[in-house]
Every structure is written in structure tokens, then in C-alpha cells.
Amino acid sequence: MELYVVRHGKTIWNDLRKLQGIADIQLNERGIADAKALGKSLMDTHFDAIYSSPLARAKKTAELIRNGRDIPIICDQRLIEINFGNYEGKIFEYLLENTSFKAFFDDPEHYIPPENGETFPSVLERTKNFLTEVIEKQKENGRYMVVAHGALNAALTSNLEKRPLSQYWGKGLQKNCEAIIYTKDGLEWKKKE
């Protein structure tokens, strides 16, 4: 089995360095172009299904990657981005200088979300449930794609690689429209380098 994990294309808020979390922000022109380019590069790669966050930036990215092919896109609420609560829409640099947000990237074990925000363990749990209840039940020789978000995909890959919370981000934040590919042989997932 193969699993492609893709982060959505760029949005206006990405360019403005605003936290978007569960805010439903559209792709910008660059995001659309990058998603189309990824779709074009994958035209000869068969996918059995694409699973997407229901947020517009991820769903539109999935549609552009599909590029008119007959591949079902299935939205799953468990793939929505981490909820930043009262930090949603705030400028990234402001939060780093004036709040405890610095721990979000530097010390995930000690990250305390703002009011109405979500914890890393919560995101890890819902992505684990998605993997167990959806991906693990697919056919062994299938190829699937997940199109979601930066923090959400970090949780998904943490589960696939069995990383501890201290290593939540692995090698860093996934780039927009970057595809990370995993293969499953038996019980183990391996990242393609």
C-alpha cells in the first residue's frame, strides 16, 4: 500500500503569515498553480481514493490534483487543521514574541493551546483514529492520498513513523503542495526518501 500525504496549496493568510487553523481560507493564485502542477506531475499515478480535509483550501487542492480524473475525493472531519482558538488569524511573529506560542514548534511536549484551542495529543488521537478506521482497512495493493494541513499532517506522519510528541514536527513543517510518500509492507509504514 502507498499513502501520499499532501499539504494544501498556499493561501493569502500563508503569505500574510497568519495562523489559519480551522478558519476556512481559500487558495491564492500561487496555491492554485502549485496544486495544478502537482496534479500534472501525478497524472500517470493511479489513486484509489483521495481523502481530504473539508476546509476549502485542502478540498480545492485535492480537486486540482485529481485534475479531472475519476478518483473519489472523500472529506473527513478528522483531517481538519488543529484549532488555534483565540490565536486564529493572528500574525505568526506577534504570537512568537508575545505569547507562549513559541513552544508550538520548539517544544511541542509543553505547548499549551490558547482559549478554545486544541492540544497536540487531541490531533494525534484523531489522526490515529483516521489511519486505523479508514486507511488501514483499504486494500493492501492500493494507493491513497490525504490532502490536509501542516500541523494535521505532522500528526499523521508522527503516527505513521511512531514518533514521540517531542519529535512531532519530524524534519520540520511540510511545504505547501509537498507530497510525502509512505509505503506499507506488512505492519510497518516506511517513508520513501
PDB file of N, CA, C and O in Angstrom, residues 5-7 81 104-105 108 120 123-124 127 131 148-165 167-174 180 182:
ATOM      1  N   VAL A   5       0.886  11.892   1.457  1.00  0.00           N
ATOM      2  CA  VAL A   5       0.416  12.904   2.406  1.00  0.00           C
ATOM      3  C   VAL A   5       0.803  14.268   1.833  1.00  0.00           C
ATOM      4  O   VAL A   5       1.989  14.562   1.673  1.00  0.00           O
ATOM      5  N   VAL A   6      -0.209  15.074   1.505  1.00  0.00           N
ATOM      6  CA  VAL A   6       0.000  16.353   0.817  1.00  0.00           C
ATOM      7  C   VAL A   6      -0.553  17.492   1.666  1.00  0.00           C
ATOM      8  O   VAL A   6      -1.662  17.397   2.202  1.00  0.00           O
ATOM      9  N   ARG A   7       0.218  18.568   1.756  1.00  0.00           N
ATOM     10  CA  ARG A   7      -0.279  19.786   2.400  1.00  0.00           C
ATOM     11  C   ARG A   7      -0.928  20.656   1.325  1.00  0.00           C
ATOM     12  O   ARG A   7      -0.442  20.728   0.197  1.00  0.00           O
ATOM     13  N   GLU A  81      -7.617  21.016  10.172  1.00  0.00           N
ATOM     14  CA  GLU A  81      -6.409  21.515  10.833  1.00  0.00           C
ATOM     15  C   GLU A  81      -6.628  21.665  12.347  1.00  0.00           C
ATOM     16  O   GLU A  81      -7.764  21.769  12.814  1.00  0.00           O
ATOM     17  N   PHE A 104       4.966  25.852  20.352  1.00  0.00           N
ATOM     18  CA  PHE A 104       4.244  25.110  19.315  1.00  0.00           C
ATOM     19  C   PHE A 104       5.219  24.369  18.402  1.00  0.00           C
ATOM     20  O   PHE A 104       5.033  23.194  18.105  1.00  0.00           O
ATOM     21  N   PHE A 105       6.270  25.046  17.968  1.00  0.00           N
ATOM     22  CA  PHE A 105       7.280  24.410  17.110  1.00  0.00           C
ATOM     23  C   PHE A 105       8.495  23.926  17.890  1.00  0.00           C
ATOM     24  O   PHE A 105       9.049  22.880  17.594  1.00  0.00           O
ATOM     25  N   PRO A 108       6.977  20.967  21.492  1.00  0.00           N
ATOM     26  CA  PRO A 108       5.583  20.523  21.408  1.00  0.00           C
ATOM     27  C   PRO A 108       5.064  19.801  22.656  1.00  0.00           C
ATOM     28  O   PRO A 108       3.868  19.857  22.944  1.00  0.00           O
ATOM     29  N   PHE A 120      -1.966  19.053  20.981  1.00  0.00           N
ATOM     30  CA  PHE A 120      -1.322  18.085  20.096  1.00  0.00           C
ATOM     31  C   PHE A 120      -1.839  16.662  20.345  1.00  0.00           C
ATOM     32  O   PHE A 120      -2.118  15.942  19.387  1.00  0.00           O
ATOM     33  N   VAL A 123      -4.973  16.084  18.368  1.00  0.00           N
ATOM     34  CA  VAL A 123      -4.760  15.929  16.921  1.00  0.00           C
ATOM     35  C   VAL A 123      -4.131  14.562  16.627  1.00  0.00           C
ATOM     36  O   VAL A 123      -4.506  13.894  15.662  1.00  0.00           O
ATOM     37  N   LEU A 124      -3.203  14.142  17.468  1.00  0.00           N
ATOM     38  CA  LEU A 124      -2.598  12.822  17.291  1.00  0.00           C
ATOM     39  C   LEU A 124      -3.645  11.716  17.407  1.00  0.00           C
ATOM     40  O   LEU A 124      -3.635  10.765  16.620  1.00  0.00           O
ATOM     41  N   THR A 127      -6.007  11.702  14.242  1.00  0.00           N
ATOM     42  CA  THR A 127      -5.339  11.185  13.040  1.00  0.00           C
ATOM     43  C   THR A 127      -5.054   9.686  13.177  1.00  0.00           C
ATOM     44  O   THR A 127      -5.128   8.946  12.200  1.00  0.00           O
ATOM     45  N   LEU A 131      -6.345   6.850  10.560  1.00  0.00           N
ATOM     46  CA  LEU A 131      -5.482   5.821   9.971  1.00  0.00           C
ATOM     47  C   LEU A 131      -6.024   4.417  10.241  1.00  0.00           C
ATOM     48  O   LEU A 131      -6.087   3.585   9.341  1.00  0.00           O
ATOM     49  N   ALA A 148      -4.333  17.630   3.414  1.00  0.00           N
ATOM     50  CA  ALA A 148      -4.744  18.299   4.641  1.00  0.00           C
ATOM     51  C   ALA A 148      -3.837  19.493   4.935  1.00  0.00           C
ATOM     52  O   ALA A 148      -3.558  20.282   4.043  1.00  0.00           O
ATOM     53  N   HIS A 149      -3.352  19.609   6.156  1.00  0.00           N
ATOM     54  CA  HIS A 149      -2.745  20.837   6.660  1.00  0.00           C
ATOM     55  C   HIS A 149      -1.416  20.556   7.360  1.00  0.00           C
ATOM     56  O   HIS A 149      -1.130  19.419   7.729  1.00  0.00           O
ATOM     57  N   GLY A 150      -0.653  21.623   7.616  1.00  0.00           N
ATOM     58  CA  GLY A 150       0.676  21.496   8.203  1.00  0.00           C
ATOM     59  C   GLY A 150       0.716  20.746   9.529  1.00  0.00           C
ATOM     60  O   GLY A 150       1.404  19.725   9.659  1.00  0.00           O
ATOM     61  N   ALA A 151       0.003  21.236  10.536  1.00  0.00           N
ATOM     62  CA  ALA A 151       0.037  20.587  11.855  1.00  0.00           C
ATOM     63  C   ALA A 151      -0.676  19.245  11.830  1.00  0.00           C
ATOM     64  O   ALA A 151      -0.248  18.296  12.486  1.00  0.00           O
ATOM     65  N   LEU A 152      -1.765  19.160  11.057  1.00  0.00           N
ATOM     66  CA  LEU A 152      -2.501  17.899  10.946  1.00  0.00           C
ATOM     67  C   LEU A 152      -1.623  16.833  10.301  1.00  0.00           C
ATOM     68  O   LEU A 152      -1.531  15.707  10.802  1.00  0.00           O
ATOM     69  N   ASN A 153      -0.943  17.183   9.212  1.00  0.00           N
ATOM     70  CA  ASN A 153      -0.082  16.209   8.538  1.00  0.00           C
ATOM     71  C   ASN A 153       1.101  15.799   9.408  1.00  0.00           C
ATOM     72  O   ASN A 153       1.558  14.663   9.329  1.00  0.00           O
ATOM     73  N   ALA A 154       1.580  16.709  10.250  1.00  0.00           N
ATOM     74  CA  ALA A 154       2.651  16.345  11.186  1.00  0.00           C
ATOM     75  C   ALA A 154       2.160  15.281  12.164  1.00  0.00           C
ATOM     76  O   ALA A 154       2.893  14.349  12.504  1.00  0.00           O
ATOM     77  N   ALA A 155       0.911  15.390  12.589  1.00  0.00           N
ATOM     78  CA  ALA A 155       0.330  14.368  13.471  1.00  0.00           C
ATOM     79  C   ALA A 155       0.181  13.044  12.727  1.00  0.00           C
ATOM     80  O   ALA A 155       0.500  11.973  13.259  1.00  0.00           O
ATOM     81  N   LEU A 156      -0.291  13.118  11.507  1.00  0.00           N
ATOM     82  CA  LEU A 156      -0.474  11.913  10.694  1.00  0.00           C
ATOM     83  C   LEU A 156       0.865  11.195  10.491  1.00  0.00           C
ATOM     84  O   LEU A 156       0.974   9.992  10.717  1.00  0.00           O
ATOM     85  N   THR A 157       1.896  11.949  10.109  1.00  0.00           N
ATOM     86  CA  THR A 157       3.204  11.331   9.885  1.00  0.00           C
ATOM     87  C   THR A 157       3.850  10.878  11.192  1.00  0.00           C
ATOM     88  O   THR A 157       4.594   9.899  11.205  1.00  0.00           O
ATOM     89  N   SER A 158       3.565  11.579  12.292  1.00  0.00           N
ATOM     90  CA  SER A 158       4.045  11.124  13.606  1.00  0.00           C
ATOM     91  C   SER A 158       3.500   9.735  13.909  1.00  0.00           C
ATOM     92  O   SER A 158       4.223   8.861  14.397  1.00  0.00           O
ATOM     93  N   ASN A 159       2.216   9.536  13.619  1.00  0.00           N
ATOM     94  CA  ASN A 159       1.610   8.226  13.847  1.00  0.00           C
ATOM     95  C   ASN A 159       2.198   7.174  12.915  1.00  0.00           C
ATOM     96  O   ASN A 159       2.484   6.054  13.346  1.00  0.00           O
ATOM     97  N   LEU A 160       2.383   7.526  11.649  1.00  0.00           N
ATOM     98  CA  LEU A 160       2.941   6.554  10.698  1.00  0.00           C
ATOM     99  C   LEU A 160       4.357   6.142  11.081  1.00  0.00           C
ATOM    100  O   LEU A 160       4.727   4.978  10.959  1.00  0.00           O
ATOM    101  N   GLU A 161       5.144   7.117  11.547  1.00  0.00           N
ATOM    102  CA  GLU A 161       6.546   6.856  11.892  1.00  0.00           C
ATOM    103  C   GLU A 161       6.749   6.494  13.356  1.00  0.00           C
ATOM    104  O   GLU A 161       7.867   6.228  13.780  1.00  0.00           O
ATOM    105  N   LYS A 162       5.666   6.553  14.137  1.00  0.00           N
ATOM    106  CA  LYS A 162       5.711   6.248  15.581  1.00  0.00           C
ATOM    107  C   LYS A 162       6.697   7.152  16.314  1.00  0.00           C
ATOM    108  O   LYS A 162       7.489   6.708  17.144  1.00  0.00           O
ATOM    109  N   ARG A 163       6.635   8.461  15.968  1.00  0.00           N
ATOM    110  CA  ARG A 163       7.499   9.443  16.626  1.00  0.00           C
ATOM    111  C   ARG A 163       6.889   9.857  17.961  1.00  0.00           C
ATOM    112  O   ARG A 163       5.671   9.964  18.086  1.00  0.00           O
ATOM    113  N   PRO A 164       7.718  10.157  18.962  1.00  0.00           N
ATOM    114  CA  PRO A 164       7.196  10.683  20.228  1.00  0.00           C
ATOM    115  C   PRO A 164       6.750  12.134  20.052  1.00  0.00           C
ATOM    116  O   PRO A 164       7.125  12.796  19.069  1.00  0.00           O
ATOM    117  N   LEU A 165       5.984  12.635  20.991  1.00  0.00           N
ATOM    118  CA  LEU A 165       5.479  14.007  20.920  1.00  0.00           C
ATOM    119  C   LEU A 165       6.616  15.017  20.801  1.00  0.00           C
ATOM    120  O   LEU A 165       6.495  16.019  20.101  1.00  0.00           O
ATOM    121  N   GLN A 167       9.109  14.825  19.070  1.00  0.00           N
ATOM    122  CA  GLN A 167       9.532  14.847  17.662  1.00  0.00           C
ATOM    123  C   GLN A 167       8.332  15.054  16.732  1.00  0.00           C
ATOM    124  O   GLN A 167       8.352  14.618  15.574  1.00  0.00           O
ATOM    125  N   TYR A 168       7.311  15.729  17.233  1.00  0.00           N
ATOM    126  CA  TYR A 168       6.058  15.934  16.497  1.00  0.00           C
ATOM    127  C   TYR A 168       6.305  16.436  15.077  1.00  0.00           C
ATOM    128  O   TYR A 168       5.668  15.988  14.129  1.00  0.00           O
ATOM    129  N   TRP A 169       7.220  17.387  14.916  1.00  0.00           N
ATOM    130  CA  TRP A 169       7.441  18.025  13.621  1.00  0.00           C
ATOM    131  C   TRP A 169       8.425  17.277  12.724  1.00  0.00           C
ATOM    132  O   TRP A 169       8.671  17.693  11.599  1.00  0.00           O
ATOM    133  N   GLY A 170       8.994  16.176  13.203  1.00  0.00           N
ATOM    134  CA  GLY A 170       9.929  15.417  12.372  1.00  0.00           C
ATOM    135  C   GLY A 170      11.044  16.307  11.871  1.00  0.00           C
ATOM    136  O   GLY A 170      11.788  16.889  12.658  1.00  0.00           O
ATOM    137  N   LYS A 171      11.137  16.479  10.552  1.00  0.00           N
ATOM    138  CA  LYS A 171      12.182  17.317   9.958  1.00  0.00           C
ATOM    139  C   LYS A 171      11.689  18.731   9.683  1.00  0.00           C
ATOM    140  O   LYS A 171      12.320  19.478   8.941  1.00  0.00           O
ATOM    141  N   GLY A 172      10.568  19.114  10.260  1.00  0.00           N
ATOM    142  CA  GLY A 172      10.067  20.474  10.091  1.00  0.00           C
ATOM    143  C   GLY A 172       8.704  20.521   9.427  1.00  0.00           C
ATOM    144  O   GLY A 172       8.145  19.503   9.040  1.00  0.00           O
ATOM    145  N   LEU A 173       8.176  21.729   9.292  1.00  0.00           N
ATOM    146  CA  LEU A 173       6.863  21.950   8.701  1.00  0.00           C
ATOM    147  C   LEU A 173       6.890  21.588   7.219  1.00  0.00           C
ATOM    148  O   LEU A 173       7.763  22.035   6.478  1.00  0.00           O
ATOM    149  N   GLN A 174       5.942  20.773   6.805  1.00  0.00           N
ATOM    150  CA  GLN A 174       5.809  20.377   5.412  1.00  0.00           C
ATOM    151  C   GLN A 174       5.505  21.603   4.541  1.00  0.00           C
ATOM    152  O   GLN A 174       4.724  22.473   4.921  1.00  0.00           O
ATOM    153  N   ILE A 180       4.519  13.792   0.642  1.00  0.00           N
ATOM    154  CA  ILE A 180       5.378  12.851   1.362  1.00  0.00           C
ATOM    155  C   ILE A 180       4.765  11.471   1.125  1.00  0.00           C
ATOM    156  O   ILE A 180       3.565  11.280   1.333  1.00  0.00           O
ATOM    157  N   TYR A 182       4.538   7.329   1.699  1.00  0.00           N
ATOM    158  CA  TYR A 182       4.790   6.208   2.597  1.00  0.00           C
ATOM    159  C   TYR A 182       4.360   4.918   1.922  1.00  0.00           C
ATOM    160  O   TYR A 182       3.382   4.891   1.176  1.00  0.00           O
TER     161      TYR A 182
END
